[in-house]
Amino acid sequence: MLIEYLLIFLARVCDVTLSTVRMLLVVRGKRYPAAAIGLVEASIYITALGRVISNIDDPLKVLAYGLGFASGTVLGSMVEERLALGHVSLEVIPPDENAEELLRALRTAGYGVTELTGYGMKGPKKVLLVSTGRKSLPRLTAIIEEFAPDCFMTVLETRAVRGGVTPFLK
């Protein structure tokens, strides 16, 4: 009987983890890999649900199902973070005294940087736009933190990138 509960739990963990990855792929426009994952996900889901429904009066089966869902949500987010699929765009507004040094450091590291002039509450400010792969985000933010720790920065998910200087694999 314990094996039945464990199977329900593990099936739900797998199916919800796959669901997270599938949704990520859909958002990033990878429909065919997402469809393949969806096939496996749905099969596992139906199997787990069938085991619970066959004996709905067993509260431990329902609990195993719910715990599997919760655990799969946590595991799915960890897998998503580890895979780091896709691209991000950063908007960086460094303090005036660090702007040129940061711009030079980013370009030396191989990042394509577009420099704009924005107008803030206290006058003109440099705005740096950088696109990169999510896997290189920690490296990029480390450079920014080193040269302009007091900057204002936003990180935006990017659906697609075409052209430009984008060191996605660094």
Short mmCIF file of N, CA, C and O in Angstrom, two decimals, residues 23-158:
data_model
loop_
_atom_site.label_atom_id
_atom_site.label_comp_id
_atom_site.label_asym_id
_atom_site.label_seq_id
_atom_site.Cartn_x
_atom_site.Cartn_y
_atom_site.Cartn_z
N MET A 23 5.64 24.78 -20.17
CA MET A 23 5.15 26.15 -20.26
C MET A 23 6.28 27.13 -20.62
O MET A 23 6.08 28.07 -21.39
N LEU A 24 7.44 26.89 -20.07
CA LEU A 24 8.61 27.70 -20.41
C LEU A 24 8.91 27.64 -21.89
O LEU A 24 9.18 28.66 -22.53
N LEU A 25 8.87 26.44 -22.43
CA LEU A 25 9.15 26.26 -23.85
C LEU A 25 8.09 26.93 -24.71
O LEU A 25 8.41 27.54 -25.74
N VAL A 26 6.84 26.85 -24.31
CA VAL A 26 5.75 27.49 -25.05
C VAL A 26 5.97 29.00 -25.08
O VAL A 26 5.88 29.64 -26.14
N VAL A 27 6.27 29.58 -23.94
CA VAL A 27 6.48 31.03 -23.85
C VAL A 27 7.65 31.46 -24.73
O VAL A 27 7.64 32.55 -25.30
N ARG A 28 8.63 30.61 -24.86
CA ARG A 28 9.81 30.94 -25.66
C ARG A 28 9.68 30.50 -27.12
O ARG A 28 10.64 30.52 -27.87
N GLY A 29 8.48 30.08 -27.51
CA GLY A 29 8.21 29.76 -28.91
C GLY A 29 8.70 28.40 -29.38
O GLY A 29 8.75 28.15 -30.57
N LYS A 30 9.03 27.51 -28.47
CA LYS A 30 9.51 26.17 -28.83
C LYS A 30 8.34 25.18 -28.75
O LYS A 30 8.25 24.36 -27.85
N ARG A 31 7.43 25.28 -29.71
CA ARG A 31 6.17 24.53 -29.62
C ARG A 31 6.32 23.02 -29.78
O ARG A 31 5.60 22.26 -29.15
N TYR A 32 7.23 22.55 -30.63
CA TYR A 32 7.34 21.10 -30.86
C TYR A 32 7.96 20.36 -29.67
O TYR A 32 7.42 19.34 -29.24
N PRO A 33 9.06 20.86 -29.10
CA PRO A 33 9.54 20.21 -27.87
C PRO A 33 8.50 20.29 -26.75
O PRO A 33 8.34 19.35 -25.97
N ALA A 34 7.77 21.40 -26.69
CA ALA A 34 6.73 21.56 -25.67
C ALA A 34 5.63 20.52 -25.87
O ALA A 34 5.12 19.94 -24.90
N ALA A 35 5.26 20.26 -27.11
CA ALA A 35 4.22 19.27 -27.39
C ALA A 35 4.68 17.87 -26.99
O ALA A 35 3.89 17.09 -26.43
N ALA A 36 5.94 17.55 -27.25
CA ALA A 36 6.46 16.23 -26.87
C ALA A 36 6.44 16.06 -25.35
O ALA A 36 6.04 15.00 -24.83
N ILE A 37 6.86 17.09 -24.64
CA ILE A 37 6.82 17.04 -23.17
C ILE A 37 5.37 16.94 -22.70
O ILE A 37 5.06 16.22 -21.75
N GLY A 38 4.46 17.66 -23.37
CA GLY A 38 3.04 17.60 -23.00
C GLY A 38 2.46 16.21 -23.13
O GLY A 38 1.63 15.80 -22.31
N LEU A 39 2.89 15.45 -24.12
CA LEU A 39 2.43 14.07 -24.29
C LEU A 39 2.80 13.22 -23.08
O LEU A 39 1.96 12.51 -22.52
N VAL A 40 4.05 13.32 -22.66
CA VAL A 40 4.52 12.56 -21.50
C VAL A 40 3.82 13.06 -20.24
O VAL A 40 3.35 12.26 -19.42
N GLU A 41 3.76 14.37 -20.10
CA GLU A 41 3.12 14.97 -18.92
C GLU A 41 1.68 14.51 -18.75
O GLU A 41 1.26 14.10 -17.67
N ALA A 42 0.90 14.58 -19.82
CA ALA A 42 -0.51 14.19 -19.76
C ALA A 42 -0.67 12.71 -19.44
O ALA A 42 -1.57 12.33 -18.67
N SER A 43 0.19 11.88 -19.97
CA SER A 43 0.12 10.44 -19.70
C SER A 43 0.38 10.15 -18.22
O SER A 43 -0.33 9.35 -17.60
N ILE A 44 1.39 10.81 -17.66
CA ILE A 44 1.69 10.62 -16.24
C ILE A 44 0.54 11.15 -15.39
O ILE A 44 0.11 10.51 -14.42
N TYR A 45 0.01 12.30 -15.75
CA TYR A 45 -1.08 12.93 -15.01
C TYR A 45 -2.30 12.01 -14.95
O TYR A 45 -2.87 11.78 -13.87
N ILE A 46 -2.70 11.48 -16.10
CA ILE A 46 -3.88 10.61 -16.15
C ILE A 46 -3.66 9.35 -15.32
O ILE A 46 -4.57 8.89 -14.62
N THR A 47 -2.47 8.80 -15.38
CA THR A 47 -2.15 7.60 -14.60
C THR A 47 -2.26 7.88 -13.11
O THR A 47 -2.88 7.11 -12.36
N ALA A 48 -1.67 8.98 -12.65
CA ALA A 48 -1.72 9.34 -11.22
C ALA A 48 -3.14 9.63 -10.79
O ALA A 48 -3.60 9.15 -9.74
N LEU A 49 -3.85 10.40 -11.59
CA LEU A 49 -5.23 10.74 -11.25
C LEU A 49 -6.11 9.50 -11.20
O LEU A 49 -6.95 9.35 -10.29
N GLY A 50 -5.90 8.59 -12.13
CA GLY A 50 -6.68 7.35 -12.15
C GLY A 50 -6.50 6.54 -10.88
O GLY A 50 -7.46 5.97 -10.35
N ARG A 51 -5.28 6.51 -10.37
CA ARG A 51 -5.02 5.77 -9.13
C ARG A 51 -5.72 6.41 -7.93
O ARG A 51 -6.16 5.70 -7.03
N VAL A 52 -5.82 7.72 -7.94
CA VAL A 52 -6.50 8.41 -6.84
C VAL A 52 -8.01 8.23 -6.97
O VAL A 52 -8.70 7.91 -5.99
N ILE A 53 -8.55 8.43 -8.16
CA ILE A 53 -9.99 8.35 -8.39
C ILE A 53 -10.51 6.94 -8.14
O ILE A 53 -11.63 6.77 -7.67
N SER A 54 -9.70 5.93 -8.44
CA SER A 54 -10.14 4.54 -8.25
C SER A 54 -10.49 4.25 -6.79
O SER A 54 -11.23 3.32 -6.50
N ASN A 55 -9.93 5.03 -5.88
CA ASN A 55 -10.24 4.86 -4.46
C ASN A 55 -10.23 6.23 -3.80
O ASN A 55 -9.39 6.52 -2.96
N ILE A 56 -11.18 7.06 -4.21
CA ILE A 56 -11.23 8.45 -3.75
C ILE A 56 -11.47 8.58 -2.25
O ILE A 56 -11.20 9.61 -1.65
N ASP A 57 -11.95 7.51 -1.62
CA ASP A 57 -12.21 7.54 -0.18
C ASP A 57 -10.94 7.40 0.65
O ASP A 57 -10.99 7.53 1.87
N ASP A 58 -9.81 7.15 0.00
CA ASP A 58 -8.54 7.01 0.73
C ASP A 58 -7.87 8.38 0.82
O ASP A 58 -7.28 8.86 -0.15
N PRO A 59 -7.94 9.02 1.99
CA PRO A 59 -7.40 10.37 2.13
C PRO A 59 -5.88 10.41 1.94
O PRO A 59 -5.33 11.44 1.55
N LEU A 60 -5.19 9.31 2.18
CA LEU A 60 -3.75 9.31 2.00
C LEU A 60 -3.36 9.39 0.52
O LEU A 60 -2.33 9.96 0.17
N LYS A 61 -4.20 8.83 -0.35
CA LYS A 61 -3.95 8.95 -1.79
C LYS A 61 -4.12 10.41 -2.23
O LYS A 61 -3.33 10.93 -3.02
N VAL A 62 -5.15 11.03 -1.71
CA VAL A 62 -5.40 12.45 -2.03
C VAL A 62 -4.24 13.30 -1.49
O VAL A 62 -3.75 14.21 -2.18
N LEU A 63 -3.78 12.98 -0.30
CA LEU A 63 -2.66 13.71 0.29
C LEU A 63 -1.38 13.51 -0.54
O LEU A 63 -0.65 14.47 -0.82
N ALA A 64 -1.10 12.27 -0.95
CA ALA A 64 0.08 11.98 -1.77
C ALA A 64 0.00 12.76 -3.08
O ALA A 64 1.00 13.31 -3.56
N TYR A 65 -1.20 12.84 -3.65
CA TYR A 65 -1.42 13.58 -4.90
C TYR A 65 -1.12 15.07 -4.70
O TYR A 65 -0.40 15.69 -5.48
N GLY A 66 -1.65 15.63 -3.63
CA GLY A 66 -1.43 17.05 -3.32
C GLY A 66 0.02 17.35 -2.98
O GLY A 66 0.57 18.36 -3.43
N LEU A 67 0.65 16.50 -2.19
CA LEU A 67 2.06 16.70 -1.86
C LEU A 67 2.94 16.58 -3.09
O LEU A 67 3.93 17.32 -3.23
N GLY A 68 2.60 15.69 -3.99
CA GLY A 68 3.34 15.55 -5.24
C GLY A 68 3.22 16.81 -6.08
O GLY A 68 4.20 17.25 -6.69
N PHE A 69 2.03 17.39 -6.12
CA PHE A 69 1.82 18.63 -6.87
C PHE A 69 2.69 19.75 -6.29
O PHE A 69 3.39 20.46 -7.01
N ALA A 70 2.64 19.91 -4.97
CA ALA A 70 3.42 20.97 -4.30
C ALA A 70 4.92 20.76 -4.53
O ALA A 70 5.64 21.70 -4.86
N SER A 71 5.38 19.54 -4.36
CA SER A 71 6.80 19.24 -4.55
C SER A 71 7.22 19.43 -6.00
O SER A 71 8.32 19.92 -6.28
N GLY A 72 6.35 19.06 -6.92
CA GLY A 72 6.64 19.25 -8.34
C GLY A 72 6.74 20.73 -8.71
O GLY A 72 7.55 21.11 -9.56
N THR A 73 5.95 21.56 -8.05
CA THR A 73 6.02 23.00 -8.28
C THR A 73 7.39 23.54 -7.87
O THR A 73 8.03 24.29 -8.60
N VAL A 74 7.85 23.12 -6.70
CA VAL A 74 9.16 23.56 -6.22
C VAL A 74 10.26 23.01 -7.13
O VAL A 74 11.15 23.76 -7.57
N LEU A 75 10.22 21.73 -7.43
CA LEU A 75 11.24 21.12 -8.28
C LEU A 75 11.23 21.72 -9.68
O LEU A 75 12.29 21.99 -10.26
N GLY A 76 10.05 21.97 -10.22
CA GLY A 76 9.94 22.57 -11.55
C GLY A 76 10.59 23.93 -11.61
O GLY A 76 11.28 24.26 -12.58
N SER A 77 10.39 24.74 -10.58
CA SER A 77 11.02 26.06 -10.57
C SER A 77 12.53 25.96 -10.45
O SER A 77 13.27 26.74 -11.03
N MET A 78 13.02 24.95 -9.72
CA MET A 78 14.46 24.74 -9.61
C MET A 78 15.05 24.28 -10.94
O MET A 78 16.12 24.75 -11.35
N VAL A 79 14.35 23.40 -11.64
CA VAL A 79 14.81 22.92 -12.95
C VAL A 79 14.82 24.08 -13.94
O VAL A 79 15.78 24.26 -14.69
N GLU A 80 13.77 24.89 -13.91
CA GLU A 80 13.68 26.04 -14.81
C GLU A 80 14.85 27.00 -14.58
O GLU A 80 15.48 27.48 -15.52
N GLU A 81 15.15 27.24 -13.34
CA GLU A 81 16.25 28.13 -12.99
C GLU A 81 17.59 27.55 -13.47
O GLU A 81 18.45 28.26 -13.96
N ARG A 82 17.74 26.25 -13.34
CA ARG A 82 18.98 25.57 -13.75
C ARG A 82 19.13 25.56 -15.28
O ARG A 82 20.23 25.74 -15.78
N LEU A 83 18.03 25.34 -15.99
CA LEU A 83 18.08 25.32 -17.45
C LEU A 83 18.39 26.71 -18.01
O LEU A 83 19.09 26.83 -19.02
N ALA A 84 17.85 27.73 -17.38
CA ALA A 84 18.06 29.13 -17.80
C ALA A 84 17.88 29.29 -19.31
O ALA A 84 18.73 29.83 -20.00
N LEU A 85 16.75 28.83 -19.81
CA LEU A 85 16.47 28.94 -21.24
C LEU A 85 16.10 30.36 -21.61
O LEU A 85 15.50 31.09 -20.83
N GLY A 86 16.45 30.75 -22.80
CA GLY A 86 15.99 32.03 -23.32
C GLY A 86 16.97 33.17 -23.13
O GLY A 86 18.15 32.97 -22.85
N HIS A 87 16.45 34.35 -23.30
CA HIS A 87 17.24 35.58 -23.32
C HIS A 87 16.65 36.60 -22.35
O HIS A 87 15.47 36.54 -22.02
N VAL A 88 17.49 37.53 -21.95
CA VAL A 88 17.05 38.64 -21.12
C VAL A 88 17.60 39.94 -21.70
O VAL A 88 18.62 39.93 -22.40
N SER A 89 16.94 41.02 -21.42
CA SER A 89 17.41 42.35 -21.77
C SER A 89 17.52 43.14 -20.48
O SER A 89 16.63 43.08 -19.64
N LEU A 90 18.61 43.85 -20.35
CA LEU A 90 18.82 44.67 -19.16
C LEU A 90 18.80 46.14 -19.55
O LEU A 90 19.34 46.52 -20.59
N GLU A 91 18.18 46.92 -18.70
CA GLU A 91 18.24 48.38 -18.79
C GLU A 91 19.00 48.82 -17.56
O GLU A 91 18.59 48.53 -16.44
N VAL A 92 20.13 49.48 -17.77
CA VAL A 92 20.99 49.87 -16.66
C VAL A 92 21.17 51.38 -16.69
O VAL A 92 21.53 51.95 -17.72
N ILE A 93 20.90 52.01 -15.54
CA ILE A 93 21.13 53.45 -15.40
C ILE A 93 22.17 53.63 -14.29
O ILE A 93 21.83 53.60 -13.10
N PRO A 94 23.44 53.74 -14.70
CA PRO A 94 24.50 53.86 -13.70
C PRO A 94 24.62 55.29 -13.18
O PRO A 94 24.21 56.24 -13.86
N PRO A 95 25.20 55.47 -11.99
CA PRO A 95 25.50 56.83 -11.53
C PRO A 95 26.44 57.50 -12.54
O PRO A 95 27.26 56.82 -13.17
N ASP A 96 26.35 58.79 -12.70
CA ASP A 96 27.14 59.51 -13.70
C ASP A 96 28.64 59.19 -13.60
O ASP A 96 29.31 59.02 -14.60
N GLU A 97 29.15 59.10 -12.37
CA GLU A 97 30.59 58.90 -12.19
C GLU A 97 31.07 57.50 -12.59
O GLU A 97 32.25 57.28 -12.79
N ASN A 98 30.14 56.52 -12.74
CA ASN A 98 30.53 55.16 -13.10
C ASN A 98 30.15 54.78 -14.53
O ASN A 98 30.50 53.71 -14.99
N ALA A 99 29.44 55.63 -15.21
CA ALA A 99 28.84 55.25 -16.49
C ALA A 99 29.86 54.85 -17.55
O ALA A 99 29.74 53.79 -18.18
N GLU A 100 30.87 55.68 -17.77
CA GLU A 100 31.86 55.39 -18.82
C GLU A 100 32.68 54.14 -18.49
O GLU A 100 32.97 53.32 -19.36
N GLU A 101 33.05 54.00 -17.24
CA GLU A 101 33.83 52.84 -16.81
C GLU A 101 33.03 51.54 -16.99
O GLU A 101 33.54 50.54 -17.47
N LEU A 102 31.76 51.58 -16.62
CA LEU A 102 30.90 50.41 -16.79
C LEU A 102 30.71 50.10 -18.27
O LEU A 102 30.81 48.93 -18.67
N LEU A 103 30.46 51.10 -19.07
CA LEU A 103 30.29 50.90 -20.51
C LEU A 103 31.53 50.23 -21.11
O LEU A 103 31.42 49.27 -21.87
N ARG A 104 32.70 50.70 -20.76
CA ARG A 104 33.95 50.12 -21.24
C ARG A 104 34.11 48.67 -20.79
O ARG A 104 34.49 47.80 -21.56
N ALA A 105 33.80 48.40 -19.52
CA ALA A 105 33.95 47.05 -18.98
C ALA A 105 33.01 46.07 -19.68
O ALA A 105 33.40 44.93 -19.99
N LEU A 106 31.78 46.48 -19.93
CA LEU A 106 30.81 45.60 -20.61
C LEU A 106 31.25 45.30 -22.03
O LEU A 106 31.20 44.15 -22.49
N ARG A 107 31.70 46.31 -22.73
CA ARG A 107 32.14 46.10 -24.12
C ARG A 107 33.42 45.27 -24.17
O ARG A 107 33.57 44.42 -25.05
N THR A 108 34.32 45.48 -23.23
CA THR A 108 35.55 44.68 -23.16
C THR A 108 35.22 43.21 -22.91
O THR A 108 35.88 42.31 -23.43
N ALA A 109 34.16 42.95 -22.12
CA ALA A 109 33.74 41.58 -21.83
C ALA A 109 32.99 40.95 -23.01
O ALA A 109 32.62 39.78 -22.95
N GLY A 110 32.76 41.72 -24.07
CA GLY A 110 32.13 41.17 -25.27
C GLY A 110 30.63 41.42 -25.39
O GLY A 110 30.00 40.93 -26.32
N TYR A 111 30.07 42.18 -24.48
CA TYR A 111 28.64 42.46 -24.55
C TYR A 111 28.37 43.63 -25.49
O TYR A 111 29.08 44.62 -25.48
N GLY A 112 27.34 43.49 -26.30
CA GLY A 112 26.88 44.60 -27.11
C GLY A 112 26.06 45.51 -26.22
O GLY A 112 25.14 45.06 -25.55
N VAL A 113 26.40 46.77 -26.19
CA VAL A 113 25.71 47.72 -25.33
C VAL A 113 25.23 48.89 -26.19
O VAL A 113 26.00 49.46 -26.94
N THR A 114 23.96 49.20 -26.08
CA THR A 114 23.42 50.40 -26.72
C THR A 114 23.31 51.47 -25.66
O THR A 114 22.74 51.24 -24.59
N GLU A 115 23.87 52.62 -25.96
CA GLU A 115 23.89 53.73 -25.00
C GLU A 115 22.88 54.79 -25.45
O GLU A 115 22.93 55.25 -26.58
N LEU A 116 21.98 55.13 -24.56
CA LEU A 116 20.98 56.16 -24.82
C LEU A 116 21.13 57.25 -23.77
O LEU A 116 21.72 57.04 -22.72
N THR A 117 20.52 58.39 -24.04
CA THR A 117 20.44 59.43 -23.03
C THR A 117 18.98 59.54 -22.60
O THR A 117 18.10 59.71 -23.44
N GLY A 118 18.77 59.38 -21.32
CA GLY A 118 17.44 59.54 -20.75
C GLY A 118 17.42 60.79 -19.89
O GLY A 118 18.48 61.34 -19.56
N TYR A 119 16.25 61.25 -19.55
CA TYR A 119 16.15 62.43 -18.71
C TYR A 119 15.38 62.07 -17.45
O TYR A 119 14.20 61.73 -17.49
N GLY A 120 16.10 62.11 -16.32
CA GLY A 120 15.51 61.79 -15.04
C GLY A 120 15.13 63.03 -14.27
O GLY A 120 15.14 64.14 -14.81
N MET A 121 14.83 62.85 -13.04
CA MET A 121 14.40 63.95 -12.19
C MET A 121 15.47 65.03 -12.05
O MET A 121 15.18 66.21 -11.90
N LYS A 122 16.74 64.59 -12.12
CA LYS A 122 17.84 65.54 -11.93
C LYS A 122 18.60 65.80 -13.23
O LYS A 122 19.77 66.16 -13.19
N GLY A 123 17.98 65.59 -14.36
CA GLY A 123 18.62 65.89 -15.63
C GLY A 123 18.99 64.65 -16.43
O GLY A 123 18.49 63.56 -16.18
N PRO A 124 19.90 64.82 -17.41
CA PRO A 124 20.25 63.72 -18.30
C PRO A 124 21.00 62.60 -17.59
O PRO A 124 21.80 62.85 -16.70
N LYS A 125 20.71 61.38 -18.01
CA LYS A 125 21.36 60.18 -17.47
C LYS A 125 21.65 59.23 -18.63
O LYS A 125 20.89 59.16 -19.59
N LYS A 126 22.74 58.48 -18.51
CA LYS A 126 23.02 57.44 -19.50
C LYS A 126 22.14 56.23 -19.19
O LYS A 126 21.95 55.86 -18.04
N VAL A 127 21.59 55.65 -20.24
CA VAL A 127 20.81 54.42 -20.13
C VAL A 127 21.51 53.40 -21.02
O VAL A 127 21.70 53.63 -22.21
N LEU A 128 21.92 52.29 -20.43
CA LEU A 128 22.62 51.24 -21.16
C LEU A 128 21.68 50.07 -21.38
O LEU A 128 21.05 49.59 -20.43
N LEU A 129 21.56 49.62 -22.62
CA LEU A 129 20.71 48.49 -22.96
C LEU A 129 21.61 47.32 -23.37
O LEU A 129 22.47 47.47 -24.23
N VAL A 130 21.39 46.16 -22.75
CA VAL A 130 22.21 44.98 -23.01
C VAL A 130 21.28 43.78 -23.13
O VAL A 130 20.39 43.60 -22.30
N SER A 131 21.50 42.95 -24.16
CA SER A 131 20.76 41.69 -24.29
C SER A 131 21.74 40.54 -24.18
O SER A 131 22.87 40.63 -24.68
N THR A 132 21.31 39.46 -23.54
CA THR A 132 22.18 38.29 -23.37
C THR A 132 21.34 37.06 -23.09
O THR A 132 20.14 37.16 -22.82
N GLY A 133 21.96 35.91 -23.14
CA GLY A 133 21.29 34.67 -22.76
C GLY A 133 21.14 34.61 -21.25
O GLY A 133 21.96 35.18 -20.51
N ARG A 134 20.10 33.94 -20.78
CA ARG A 134 19.88 33.86 -19.33
C ARG A 134 21.03 33.19 -18.61
O ARG A 134 21.31 33.51 -17.46
N LYS A 135 21.72 32.26 -19.30
CA LYS A 135 22.84 31.57 -18.64
C LYS A 135 23.99 32.53 -18.32
O LYS A 135 24.74 32.29 -17.39
N SER A 136 24.13 33.58 -19.10
CA SER A 136 25.24 34.51 -18.84
C SER A 136 24.81 35.68 -17.94
O SER A 136 25.62 36.56 -17.67
N LEU A 137 23.58 35.68 -17.49
CA LEU A 137 23.10 36.78 -16.63
C LEU A 137 23.93 36.94 -15.35
O LEU A 137 24.28 38.08 -15.00
N PRO A 138 24.30 35.86 -14.64
CA PRO A 138 25.11 36.08 -13.44
C PRO A 138 26.45 36.77 -13.73
O PRO A 138 26.88 37.64 -12.98
N ARG A 139 27.08 36.39 -14.83
CA ARG A 139 28.36 37.01 -15.21
C ARG A 139 28.15 38.50 -15.52
O ARG A 139 28.93 39.36 -15.10
N LEU A 140 27.10 38.79 -16.27
CA LEU A 140 26.80 40.18 -16.64
C LEU A 140 26.49 41.03 -15.41
O LEU A 140 27.02 42.13 -15.25
N THR A 141 25.65 40.52 -14.53
CA THR A 141 25.29 41.30 -13.33
C THR A 141 26.49 41.47 -12.40
O THR A 141 26.60 42.49 -11.72
N ALA A 142 27.42 40.50 -12.40
CA ALA A 142 28.63 40.64 -11.58
C ALA A 142 29.48 41.81 -12.08
O ALA A 142 30.02 42.59 -11.27
N ILE A 143 29.58 41.95 -13.39
CA ILE A 143 30.34 43.08 -13.96
C ILE A 143 29.67 44.40 -13.58
O ILE A 143 30.32 45.36 -13.17
N ILE A 144 28.35 44.42 -13.72
CA ILE A 144 27.61 45.65 -13.39
C ILE A 144 27.79 46.00 -11.91
O ILE A 144 28.04 47.14 -11.56
N GLU A 145 27.68 45.00 -11.04
CA GLU A 145 27.85 45.23 -9.60
C GLU A 145 29.25 45.72 -9.26
O GLU A 145 29.43 46.56 -8.39
N GLU A 146 30.25 45.20 -9.99
CA GLU A 146 31.63 45.60 -9.72
C GLU A 146 31.88 47.06 -10.09
O GLU A 146 32.53 47.80 -9.35
N PHE A 147 31.37 47.48 -11.24
CA PHE A 147 31.68 48.82 -11.74
C PHE A 147 30.64 49.88 -11.39
O PHE A 147 30.95 51.07 -11.43
N ALA A 148 29.42 49.47 -11.07
CA ALA A 148 28.38 50.45 -10.73
C ALA A 148 27.40 49.84 -9.73
O ALA A 148 26.24 49.58 -10.05
N PRO A 149 27.87 49.60 -8.50
CA PRO A 149 27.01 48.93 -7.52
C PRO A 149 25.74 49.70 -7.16
O PRO A 149 24.76 49.11 -6.72
N ASP A 150 25.74 51.01 -7.40
CA ASP A 150 24.58 51.83 -7.04
C ASP A 150 23.66 52.13 -8.23
O ASP A 150 22.84 53.04 -8.16
N CYS A 151 23.82 51.36 -9.31
CA CYS A 151 23.01 51.65 -10.50
C CYS A 151 21.56 51.21 -10.30
O CYS A 151 21.24 50.44 -9.40
N PHE A 152 20.71 51.72 -11.17
CA PHE A 152 19.33 51.25 -11.27
C PHE A 152 19.32 50.28 -12.44
O PHE A 152 19.81 50.59 -13.52
N MET A 153 18.77 49.07 -12.22
CA MET A 153 18.81 48.06 -13.26
C MET A 153 17.49 47.29 -13.29
O MET A 153 16.96 46.94 -12.24
N THR A 154 16.98 47.07 -14.50
CA THR A 154 15.84 46.17 -14.66
C THR A 154 16.26 45.04 -15.58
O THR A 154 17.04 45.23 -16.51
N VAL A 155 15.75 43.85 -15.29
CA VAL A 155 16.02 42.67 -16.11
C VAL A 155 14.67 42.23 -16.67
O VAL A 155 13.73 41.97 -15.91
N LEU A 156 14.59 42.15 -17.99
CA LEU A 156 13.34 41.82 -18.66
C LEU A 156 13.48 40.53 -19.45
O LEU A 156 14.50 40.33 -20.12
N GLU A 157 12.49 39.66 -19.38
CA GLU A 157 12.47 38.46 -20.21
C GLU A 157 12.29 38.89 -21.67
O GLU A 157 11.47 39.76 -21.96
N THR A 158 13.03 38.27 -22.56
CA THR A 158 12.98 38.61 -23.97
C THR A 158 12.52 37.38 -24.75
O THR A 158 13.09 36.31 -24.60
#
